[in-house]
Amino acid sequence: MPATDVQIYKRDAELYFLRGMQCARDGNRVEAATALRHAISLNPLHEQAWLRLSDVLDDPHEIAFCLQVALQINPENAQAQRGIAWLRHHMHADSNPFSRRVLAPPSAGAPDAWWRAWHRA
């Protein structure tokens, strides 16, 4: 893929991201999630899209996944760290083996691999 294609995808991803943000502000979580997923499909390294997607989802495991990918992209992301901590507290991770696995610290690996695994599910 030529470098210009990458720039086009990033620009398109940013447009979907902005659309998702507007939908979220308008209270339309379903449209926001759709737009943010499009942004991520065009640019799996869009840290803010992963974070904002976690804000509009309802399933705590999907939320955790988005936060984990954001941490894969930027391990210093304080918002994602706080989100994981909140989920751990509210999901009682100590007594739920599935939650322990989902909320474990991110392992080494490319964020786009996380996206491919999640997208197939």
Short mmCIF file of N, CA, C and O in Angstrom, two decimals:
data_model
loop_
_atom_site.label_atom_id
_atom_site.label_comp_id
_atom_site.label_asym_id
_atom_site.label_seq_id
_atom_site.Cartn_x
_atom_site.Cartn_y
_atom_site.Cartn_z
N MET A 1 0.85 -1.17 0.00
CA MET A 1 0.00 0.00 0.00
C MET A 1 0.90 1.24 0.00
O MET A 1 1.73 1.40 0.87
N PRO A 2 0.73 2.13 -0.99
CA PRO A 2 1.55 3.34 -1.04
C PRO A 2 1.27 4.24 0.17
O PRO A 2 0.20 4.22 0.76
N ALA A 3 2.26 5.05 0.51
CA ALA A 3 2.15 5.96 1.67
C ALA A 3 0.96 6.89 1.52
O ALA A 3 0.32 7.25 2.51
N THR A 4 0.62 7.29 0.31
CA THR A 4 -0.53 8.19 0.14
C THR A 4 -1.82 7.51 0.56
O THR A 4 -2.70 8.15 1.11
N ASP A 5 -1.94 6.20 0.32
CA ASP A 5 -3.13 5.47 0.75
C ASP A 5 -3.25 5.49 2.27
O ASP A 5 -4.33 5.63 2.81
N VAL A 6 -2.12 5.34 2.95
CA VAL A 6 -2.13 5.36 4.41
C VAL A 6 -2.66 6.71 4.89
O VAL A 6 -3.48 6.78 5.80
N GLN A 7 -2.20 7.79 4.28
CA GLN A 7 -2.65 9.12 4.67
C GLN A 7 -4.15 9.29 4.40
O GLN A 7 -4.86 9.89 5.20
N ILE A 8 -4.62 8.74 3.28
CA ILE A 8 -6.05 8.83 2.97
C ILE A 8 -6.85 8.09 4.02
O ILE A 8 -7.86 8.57 4.52
N TYR A 9 -6.40 6.89 4.39
CA TYR A 9 -7.12 6.12 5.40
C TYR A 9 -7.13 6.85 6.73
O TYR A 9 -8.13 6.87 7.43
N LYS A 10 -6.00 7.45 7.10
CA LYS A 10 -5.95 8.19 8.36
C LYS A 10 -6.90 9.38 8.32
O LYS A 10 -7.57 9.67 9.30
N ARG A 11 -6.96 10.06 7.18
CA ARG A 11 -7.87 11.20 7.05
C ARG A 11 -9.32 10.73 7.15
O ARG A 11 -10.13 11.32 7.88
N ASP A 12 -9.64 9.66 6.44
CA ASP A 12 -11.00 9.11 6.51
C ASP A 12 -11.32 8.62 7.92
O ASP A 12 -12.43 8.81 8.41
N ALA A 13 -10.33 7.99 8.56
CA ALA A 13 -10.53 7.53 9.93
C ALA A 13 -10.84 8.71 10.84
O ALA A 13 -11.72 8.61 11.70
N GLU A 14 -10.15 9.81 10.65
CA GLU A 14 -10.38 10.99 11.48
C GLU A 14 -11.79 11.55 11.24
O GLU A 14 -12.45 11.99 12.19
N LEU A 15 -12.26 11.51 10.02
CA LEU A 15 -13.62 11.98 9.73
C LEU A 15 -14.66 11.10 10.43
O LEU A 15 -15.63 11.61 11.02
N TYR A 16 -14.46 9.78 10.38
CA TYR A 16 -15.36 8.88 11.11
C TYR A 16 -15.27 9.11 12.62
O TYR A 16 -16.28 9.07 13.33
N PHE A 17 -14.06 9.34 13.11
CA PHE A 17 -13.87 9.62 14.54
C PHE A 17 -14.67 10.87 14.93
O PHE A 17 -15.40 10.86 15.94
N LEU A 18 -14.55 11.93 14.16
CA LEU A 18 -15.27 13.17 14.47
C LEU A 18 -16.77 12.96 14.40
O LEU A 18 -17.52 13.49 15.23
N ARG A 19 -17.21 12.17 13.43
CA ARG A 19 -18.64 11.84 13.33
C ARG A 19 -19.09 11.07 14.58
O ARG A 19 -20.14 11.34 15.15
N GLY A 20 -18.28 10.12 15.01
CA GLY A 20 -18.61 9.35 16.21
C GLY A 20 -18.68 10.24 17.44
O GLY A 20 -19.57 10.07 18.29
N MET A 21 -17.76 11.17 17.55
CA MET A 21 -17.77 12.10 18.69
C MET A 21 -19.04 12.94 18.69
O MET A 21 -19.66 13.15 19.73
N GLN A 22 -19.44 13.42 17.50
CA GLN A 22 -20.66 14.22 17.41
C GLN A 22 -21.89 13.39 17.78
O GLN A 22 -22.76 13.85 18.51
N CYS A 23 -21.96 12.18 17.28
CA CYS A 23 -23.09 11.30 17.62
C CYS A 23 -23.13 11.04 19.12
O CYS A 23 -24.21 11.05 19.73
N ALA A 24 -21.97 10.83 19.73
CA ALA A 24 -21.93 10.60 21.18
C ALA A 24 -22.42 11.84 21.92
O ALA A 24 -23.20 11.73 22.88
N ARG A 25 -21.99 13.02 21.50
CA ARG A 25 -22.45 14.27 22.14
C ARG A 25 -23.95 14.44 22.00
O ARG A 25 -24.62 14.96 22.89
N ASP A 26 -24.48 13.96 20.86
CA ASP A 26 -25.93 14.07 20.62
C ASP A 26 -26.71 12.97 21.34
O ASP A 26 -27.94 12.94 21.27
N GLY A 27 -26.01 12.06 21.99
CA GLY A 27 -26.67 11.00 22.74
C GLY A 27 -27.01 9.77 21.92
O GLY A 27 -27.71 8.88 22.40
N ASN A 28 -26.52 9.71 20.69
CA ASN A 28 -26.80 8.55 19.84
C ASN A 28 -25.64 7.57 19.92
O ASN A 28 -24.73 7.59 19.09
N ARG A 29 -25.68 6.72 20.92
CA ARG A 29 -24.57 5.80 21.20
C ARG A 29 -24.40 4.74 20.11
O ARG A 29 -23.28 4.34 19.82
N VAL A 30 -25.49 4.29 19.50
CA VAL A 30 -25.38 3.25 18.47
C VAL A 30 -24.66 3.80 17.24
O VAL A 30 -23.72 3.18 16.72
N GLU A 31 -25.08 4.98 16.78
CA GLU A 31 -24.40 5.59 15.63
C GLU A 31 -22.98 5.96 15.97
O GLU A 31 -22.08 5.85 15.13
N ALA A 32 -22.75 6.41 17.20
CA ALA A 32 -21.39 6.75 17.63
C ALA A 32 -20.50 5.51 17.55
O ALA A 32 -19.39 5.56 17.02
N ALA A 33 -20.99 4.39 18.07
CA ALA A 33 -20.20 3.16 18.04
C ALA A 33 -19.91 2.73 16.61
O ALA A 33 -18.79 2.31 16.30
N THR A 34 -20.89 2.84 15.73
CA THR A 34 -20.69 2.46 14.33
C THR A 34 -19.61 3.33 13.69
O THR A 34 -18.70 2.81 13.03
N ALA A 35 -19.69 4.63 13.87
CA ALA A 35 -18.71 5.54 13.28
C ALA A 35 -17.31 5.30 13.86
O ALA A 35 -16.32 5.29 13.13
N LEU A 36 -17.24 5.08 15.16
CA LEU A 36 -15.94 4.84 15.79
C LEU A 36 -15.33 3.51 15.34
O LEU A 36 -14.12 3.41 15.14
N ARG A 37 -16.17 2.51 15.14
CA ARG A 37 -15.67 1.23 14.62
C ARG A 37 -15.12 1.41 13.20
O ARG A 37 -14.12 0.80 12.83
N HIS A 38 -15.79 2.25 12.40
CA HIS A 38 -15.27 2.53 11.06
C HIS A 38 -13.92 3.22 11.15
O HIS A 38 -13.00 2.88 10.41
N ALA A 39 -13.80 4.17 12.06
CA ALA A 39 -12.52 4.87 12.25
C ALA A 39 -11.42 3.88 12.59
O ALA A 39 -10.32 3.91 12.02
N ILE A 40 -11.73 2.96 13.50
CA ILE A 40 -10.74 1.97 13.93
C ILE A 40 -10.40 1.00 12.80
O ILE A 40 -9.25 0.58 12.65
N SER A 41 -11.39 0.64 12.00
CA SER A 41 -11.10 -0.28 10.90
C SER A 41 -10.16 0.35 9.88
O SER A 41 -9.37 -0.34 9.24
N LEU A 42 -10.21 1.68 9.75
CA LEU A 42 -9.31 2.39 8.84
C LEU A 42 -7.96 2.70 9.47
O LEU A 42 -6.96 2.82 8.77
N ASN A 43 -7.95 2.86 10.78
CA ASN A 43 -6.71 3.15 11.50
C ASN A 43 -6.75 2.47 12.86
O ASN A 43 -7.17 3.07 13.84
N PRO A 44 -6.31 1.21 12.91
CA PRO A 44 -6.36 0.47 14.18
C PRO A 44 -5.51 1.08 15.29
O PRO A 44 -5.67 0.70 16.45
N LEU A 45 -4.65 2.02 14.98
CA LEU A 45 -3.81 2.66 15.99
C LEU A 45 -4.39 3.99 16.47
O LEU A 45 -3.69 4.76 17.14
N HIS A 46 -5.65 4.25 16.18
CA HIS A 46 -6.30 5.50 16.59
C HIS A 46 -6.70 5.38 18.07
O HIS A 46 -7.79 4.94 18.42
N GLU A 47 -5.79 5.78 18.91
CA GLU A 47 -5.95 5.64 20.36
C GLU A 47 -7.24 6.27 20.87
O GLU A 47 -7.97 5.67 21.67
N GLN A 48 -7.52 7.49 20.44
CA GLN A 48 -8.72 8.18 20.92
C GLN A 48 -10.00 7.50 20.45
O GLN A 48 -11.00 7.49 21.17
N ALA A 49 -9.98 6.92 19.26
CA ALA A 49 -11.18 6.21 18.79
C ALA A 49 -11.46 5.00 19.68
O ALA A 49 -12.62 4.73 20.02
N TRP A 50 -10.41 4.27 20.08
CA TRP A 50 -10.60 3.15 20.98
C TRP A 50 -11.17 3.61 22.32
O TRP A 50 -12.09 3.00 22.87
N LEU A 51 -10.62 4.72 22.84
CA LEU A 51 -11.12 5.25 24.12
C LEU A 51 -12.57 5.67 24.01
O LEU A 51 -13.39 5.34 24.88
N ARG A 52 -12.91 6.42 22.98
CA ARG A 52 -14.28 6.91 22.83
C ARG A 52 -15.24 5.76 22.55
O ARG A 52 -16.39 5.80 23.00
N LEU A 53 -14.78 4.73 21.85
CA LEU A 53 -15.65 3.57 21.64
C LEU A 53 -15.97 2.92 22.98
O LEU A 53 -17.12 2.53 23.22
N SER A 54 -15.01 2.87 23.87
CA SER A 54 -15.27 2.29 25.20
C SER A 54 -16.34 3.09 25.94
O SER A 54 -17.05 2.54 26.78
N ASP A 55 -16.46 4.37 25.65
CA ASP A 55 -17.45 5.23 26.31
C ASP A 55 -18.89 4.97 25.85
O ASP A 55 -19.83 5.26 26.57
N VAL A 56 -19.05 4.43 24.63
CA VAL A 56 -20.41 4.29 24.10
C VAL A 56 -20.89 2.84 24.07
O VAL A 56 -22.01 2.57 23.63
N LEU A 57 -20.06 1.91 24.51
CA LEU A 57 -20.45 0.50 24.56
C LEU A 57 -21.10 0.17 25.90
O LEU A 57 -20.86 0.86 26.89
N ASP A 58 -21.87 -0.90 25.93
CA ASP A 58 -22.53 -1.34 27.15
C ASP A 58 -21.90 -2.58 27.77
O ASP A 58 -21.92 -2.74 28.98
N ASP A 59 -21.36 -3.46 26.94
CA ASP A 59 -20.79 -4.71 27.43
C ASP A 59 -19.45 -4.45 28.10
O ASP A 59 -18.52 -3.96 27.46
N PRO A 60 -19.32 -4.78 29.40
CA PRO A 60 -18.06 -4.49 30.10
C PRO A 60 -16.85 -5.19 29.51
O PRO A 60 -15.74 -4.69 29.57
N HIS A 61 -17.04 -6.35 28.88
CA HIS A 61 -15.91 -7.05 28.27
C HIS A 61 -15.46 -6.34 27.00
O HIS A 61 -14.26 -6.25 26.74
N GLU A 62 -16.40 -5.83 26.22
CA GLU A 62 -16.03 -5.04 25.04
C GLU A 62 -15.35 -3.74 25.46
O GLU A 62 -14.39 -3.31 24.83
N ILE A 63 -15.87 -3.12 26.52
CA ILE A 63 -15.27 -1.89 27.04
C ILE A 63 -13.83 -2.18 27.47
O ILE A 63 -12.90 -1.44 27.12
N ALA A 64 -13.64 -3.26 28.22
CA ALA A 64 -12.30 -3.64 28.67
C ALA A 64 -11.38 -3.87 27.49
O ALA A 64 -10.22 -3.45 27.51
N PHE A 65 -11.89 -4.53 26.46
CA PHE A 65 -11.07 -4.79 25.29
C PHE A 65 -10.60 -3.48 24.66
O PHE A 65 -9.41 -3.33 24.35
N CYS A 66 -11.49 -2.53 24.49
CA CYS A 66 -11.13 -1.24 23.90
C CYS A 66 -10.09 -0.53 24.74
O CYS A 66 -9.12 0.04 24.20
N LEU A 67 -10.26 -0.56 26.04
CA LEU A 67 -9.30 0.09 26.93
C LEU A 67 -7.94 -0.60 26.86
O LEU A 67 -6.89 0.06 26.89
N GLN A 68 -7.95 -1.93 26.75
CA GLN A 68 -6.70 -2.67 26.64
C GLN A 68 -5.96 -2.31 25.35
O GLN A 68 -4.74 -2.17 25.35
N VAL A 69 -6.70 -2.17 24.27
CA VAL A 69 -6.05 -1.80 23.01
C VAL A 69 -5.48 -0.39 23.12
O VAL A 69 -4.36 -0.13 22.68
N ALA A 70 -6.23 0.52 23.73
CA ALA A 70 -5.71 1.88 23.94
C ALA A 70 -4.42 1.83 24.74
O ALA A 70 -3.46 2.57 24.45
N LEU A 71 -4.34 0.94 25.72
CA LEU A 71 -3.12 0.79 26.51
C LEU A 71 -2.00 0.12 25.70
O LEU A 71 -0.82 0.39 25.94
N GLN A 72 -2.35 -0.73 24.76
CA GLN A 72 -1.34 -1.29 23.87
C GLN A 72 -0.71 -0.18 23.02
O GLN A 72 0.49 -0.17 22.80
N ILE A 73 -1.54 0.72 22.57
CA ILE A 73 -1.07 1.83 21.74
C ILE A 73 -0.24 2.80 22.59
O ILE A 73 0.80 3.27 22.17
N ASN A 74 -0.73 3.09 23.79
CA ASN A 74 -0.07 4.03 24.68
C ASN A 74 -0.20 3.54 26.12
O ASN A 74 -1.19 3.81 26.78
N PRO A 75 0.81 2.83 26.62
CA PRO A 75 0.74 2.28 27.98
C PRO A 75 0.61 3.35 29.06
O PRO A 75 0.23 3.04 30.18
N GLU A 76 0.88 4.60 28.74
CA GLU A 76 0.79 5.69 29.72
C GLU A 76 -0.58 6.38 29.72
O GLU A 76 -0.77 7.37 30.42
N ASN A 77 -1.53 5.86 28.96
CA ASN A 77 -2.84 6.51 28.85
C ASN A 77 -3.58 6.42 30.18
O ASN A 77 -4.08 5.36 30.56
N ALA A 78 -3.64 7.54 30.88
CA ALA A 78 -4.23 7.58 32.22
C ALA A 78 -5.73 7.27 32.19
O ALA A 78 -6.25 6.61 33.10
N GLN A 79 -6.43 7.74 31.17
CA GLN A 79 -7.86 7.49 31.10
C GLN A 79 -8.15 5.99 30.94
O GLN A 79 -9.04 5.45 31.61
N ALA A 80 -7.40 5.33 30.10
CA ALA A 80 -7.59 3.89 29.92
C ALA A 80 -7.22 3.14 31.20
O ALA A 80 -7.90 2.20 31.59
N GLN A 81 -6.16 3.57 31.87
CA GLN A 81 -5.77 2.94 33.13
C GLN A 81 -6.87 3.09 34.17
O GLN A 81 -7.20 2.13 34.88
N ARG A 82 -7.46 4.29 34.27
CA ARG A 82 -8.56 4.51 35.22
C ARG A 82 -9.78 3.66 34.85
O ARG A 82 -10.45 3.11 35.74
N GLY A 83 -10.06 3.55 33.56
CA GLY A 83 -11.20 2.74 33.12
C GLY A 83 -11.03 1.27 33.48
O GLY A 83 -11.96 0.64 33.97
N ILE A 84 -9.85 0.73 33.27
CA ILE A 84 -9.57 -0.66 33.64
C ILE A 84 -9.69 -0.84 35.15
O ILE A 84 -10.29 -1.81 35.63
N ALA A 85 -9.16 0.10 35.91
CA ALA A 85 -9.25 0.01 37.37
C ALA A 85 -10.70 0.04 37.82
O ALA A 85 -11.11 -0.73 38.70
N TRP A 86 -11.50 0.89 37.21
CA TRP A 86 -12.92 0.98 37.56
C TRP A 86 -13.61 -0.35 37.23
O TRP A 86 -14.39 -0.87 38.05
N LEU A 87 -13.34 -0.90 36.06
CA LEU A 87 -13.95 -2.17 35.68
C LEU A 87 -13.53 -3.29 36.62
O LEU A 87 -14.36 -4.11 37.02
N ARG A 88 -12.26 -3.32 36.97
CA ARG A 88 -11.78 -4.36 37.90
C ARG A 88 -12.56 -4.29 39.21
O ARG A 88 -12.99 -5.30 39.75
N HIS A 89 -12.73 -3.09 39.71
CA HIS A 89 -13.44 -2.91 40.97
C HIS A 89 -14.90 -3.33 40.86
O HIS A 89 -15.43 -4.02 41.73
N HIS A 90 -15.55 -2.94 39.77
CA HIS A 90 -16.99 -3.20 39.63
C HIS A 90 -17.32 -4.59 39.10
O HIS A 90 -18.45 -5.03 39.25
N MET A 91 -16.36 -5.27 38.50
CA MET A 91 -16.63 -6.61 37.98
C MET A 91 -16.14 -7.69 38.93
O MET A 91 -16.23 -8.87 38.63
N HIS A 92 -15.59 -7.29 40.07
CA HIS A 92 -15.08 -8.25 41.05
C HIS A 92 -14.16 -9.26 40.38
O HIS A 92 -14.39 -10.46 40.42
N ALA A 93 -13.12 -8.75 39.75
CA ALA A 93 -12.21 -9.58 38.96
C ALA A 93 -11.59 -10.71 39.76
O ALA A 93 -11.27 -11.75 39.20
N ASP A 94 -11.45 -10.56 41.07
CA ASP A 94 -10.83 -11.62 41.87
C ASP A 94 -11.66 -12.90 41.88
O ASP A 94 -11.12 -13.99 42.01
N SER A 95 -12.97 -12.77 41.74
CA SER A 95 -13.82 -13.96 41.81
C SER A 95 -14.33 -14.42 40.45
O SER A 95 -15.06 -15.38 40.37
N ASN A 96 -13.94 -13.76 39.39
CA ASN A 96 -14.44 -14.09 38.07
C ASN A 96 -13.26 -14.36 37.13
O ASN A 96 -12.61 -13.44 36.68
N PRO A 97 -12.97 -15.63 36.81
CA PRO A 97 -11.81 -15.95 35.98
C PRO A 97 -11.85 -15.28 34.62
O PRO A 97 -10.83 -14.84 34.12
N PHE A 98 -13.02 -15.17 34.01
CA PHE A 98 -13.11 -14.53 32.70
C PHE A 98 -12.73 -13.06 32.82
O PHE A 98 -11.99 -12.54 32.00
N SER A 99 -13.20 -12.39 33.85
CA SER A 99 -12.87 -10.98 34.06
C SER A 99 -11.38 -10.80 34.32
O SER A 99 -10.78 -9.84 33.86
N ARG A 100 -10.78 -11.74 35.05
CA ARG A 100 -9.33 -11.64 35.29
C ARG A 100 -8.58 -11.68 33.97
O ARG A 100 -7.64 -10.94 33.77
N ARG A 101 -9.01 -12.54 33.07
CA ARG A 101 -8.33 -12.65 31.77
C ARG A 101 -8.56 -11.39 30.95
O ARG A 101 -7.62 -10.83 30.39
N VAL A 102 -9.78 -10.91 30.87
CA VAL A 102 -10.10 -9.73 30.07
C VAL A 102 -9.43 -8.48 30.63
O VAL A 102 -8.97 -7.62 29.89
N LEU A 103 -9.35 -8.38 31.95
CA LEU A 103 -8.83 -7.18 32.57
C LEU A 103 -7.36 -7.29 32.94
O LEU A 103 -6.82 -6.43 33.62
N ALA A 104 -6.68 -8.34 32.48
CA ALA A 104 -5.26 -8.48 32.77
C ALA A 104 -4.49 -7.35 32.09
O ALA A 104 -4.95 -6.79 31.09
N PRO A 105 -3.33 -7.01 32.61
CA PRO A 105 -2.51 -5.99 31.95
C PRO A 105 -2.23 -6.41 30.51
O PRO A 105 -2.12 -7.60 30.21
N PRO A 106 -2.12 -5.45 29.60
CA PRO A 106 -1.92 -5.79 28.19
C PRO A 106 -0.59 -6.53 27.99
O PRO A 106 0.40 -6.20 28.62
N SER A 107 -0.64 -7.51 27.13
CA SER A 107 0.58 -8.24 26.80
C SER A 107 1.23 -7.60 25.58
O SER A 107 0.62 -6.78 24.90
N ALA A 108 2.44 -7.99 25.31
CA ALA A 108 3.14 -7.45 24.15
C ALA A 108 2.42 -7.92 22.89
O ALA A 108 1.88 -9.00 22.84
N GLY A 109 2.43 -7.11 21.90
CA GLY A 109 1.80 -7.46 20.63
C GLY A 109 1.27 -6.22 19.96
O GLY A 109 1.01 -5.21 20.59
N ALA A 110 1.11 -6.31 18.67
CA ALA A 110 0.65 -5.16 17.90
C ALA A 110 -0.84 -4.94 18.12
O ALA A 110 -1.62 -5.88 18.12
N PRO A 111 -1.25 -3.68 18.29
CA PRO A 111 -2.68 -3.39 18.46
C PRO A 111 -3.53 -3.87 17.29
O PRO A 111 -4.67 -4.24 17.49
N ASP A 112 -2.97 -3.87 16.07
CA ASP A 112 -3.80 -4.32 14.95
C ASP A 112 -4.12 -5.81 15.07
O ASP A 112 -5.15 -6.26 14.60
N ALA A 113 -3.27 -6.58 15.75
CA ALA A 113 -3.59 -7.99 16.00
C ALA A 113 -4.78 -8.10 16.95
O ALA A 113 -5.63 -8.96 16.79
N TRP A 114 -4.82 -7.22 17.94
CA TRP A 114 -5.97 -7.18 18.85
C TRP A 114 -7.23 -6.88 18.05
O TRP A 114 -8.25 -7.51 18.23
N TRP A 115 -7.15 -5.90 17.16
CA TRP A 115 -8.31 -5.51 16.37
C TRP A 115 -8.79 -6.68 15.52
O TRP A 115 -9.97 -6.98 15.47
N ARG A 116 -7.88 -7.37 14.85
CA ARG A 116 -8.26 -8.49 14.00
C ARG A 116 -8.94 -9.58 14.82
O ARG A 116 -9.96 -10.12 14.41
N ALA A 117 -8.42 -9.88 15.99
CA ALA A 117 -9.02 -10.91 16.84
C ALA A 117 -10.41 -10.50 17.29
O ALA A 117 -11.35 -11.31 17.30
N TRP A 118 -10.59 -9.23 17.65
CA TRP A 118 -11.88 -8.75 18.13
C TRP A 118 -12.87 -8.68 16.98
O TRP A 118 -14.03 -9.02 17.12
N HIS A 119 -12.41 -8.25 15.83
CA HIS A 119 -13.28 -8.06 14.68
C HIS A 119 -13.84 -9.39 14.19
O HIS A 119 -14.95 -9.45 13.68
N ARG A 120 -13.07 -10.47 14.37
CA ARG A 120 -13.54 -11.80 13.97
C ARG A 120 -14.58 -12.34 14.91
O ARG A 120 -15.39 -13.19 14.56
N ALA A 121 -14.58 -11.88 16.16
CA ALA A 121 -15.49 -12.44 17.18
C ALA A 121 -16.93 -12.11 16.88
O ALA A 121 -17.27 -11.23 16.18
#
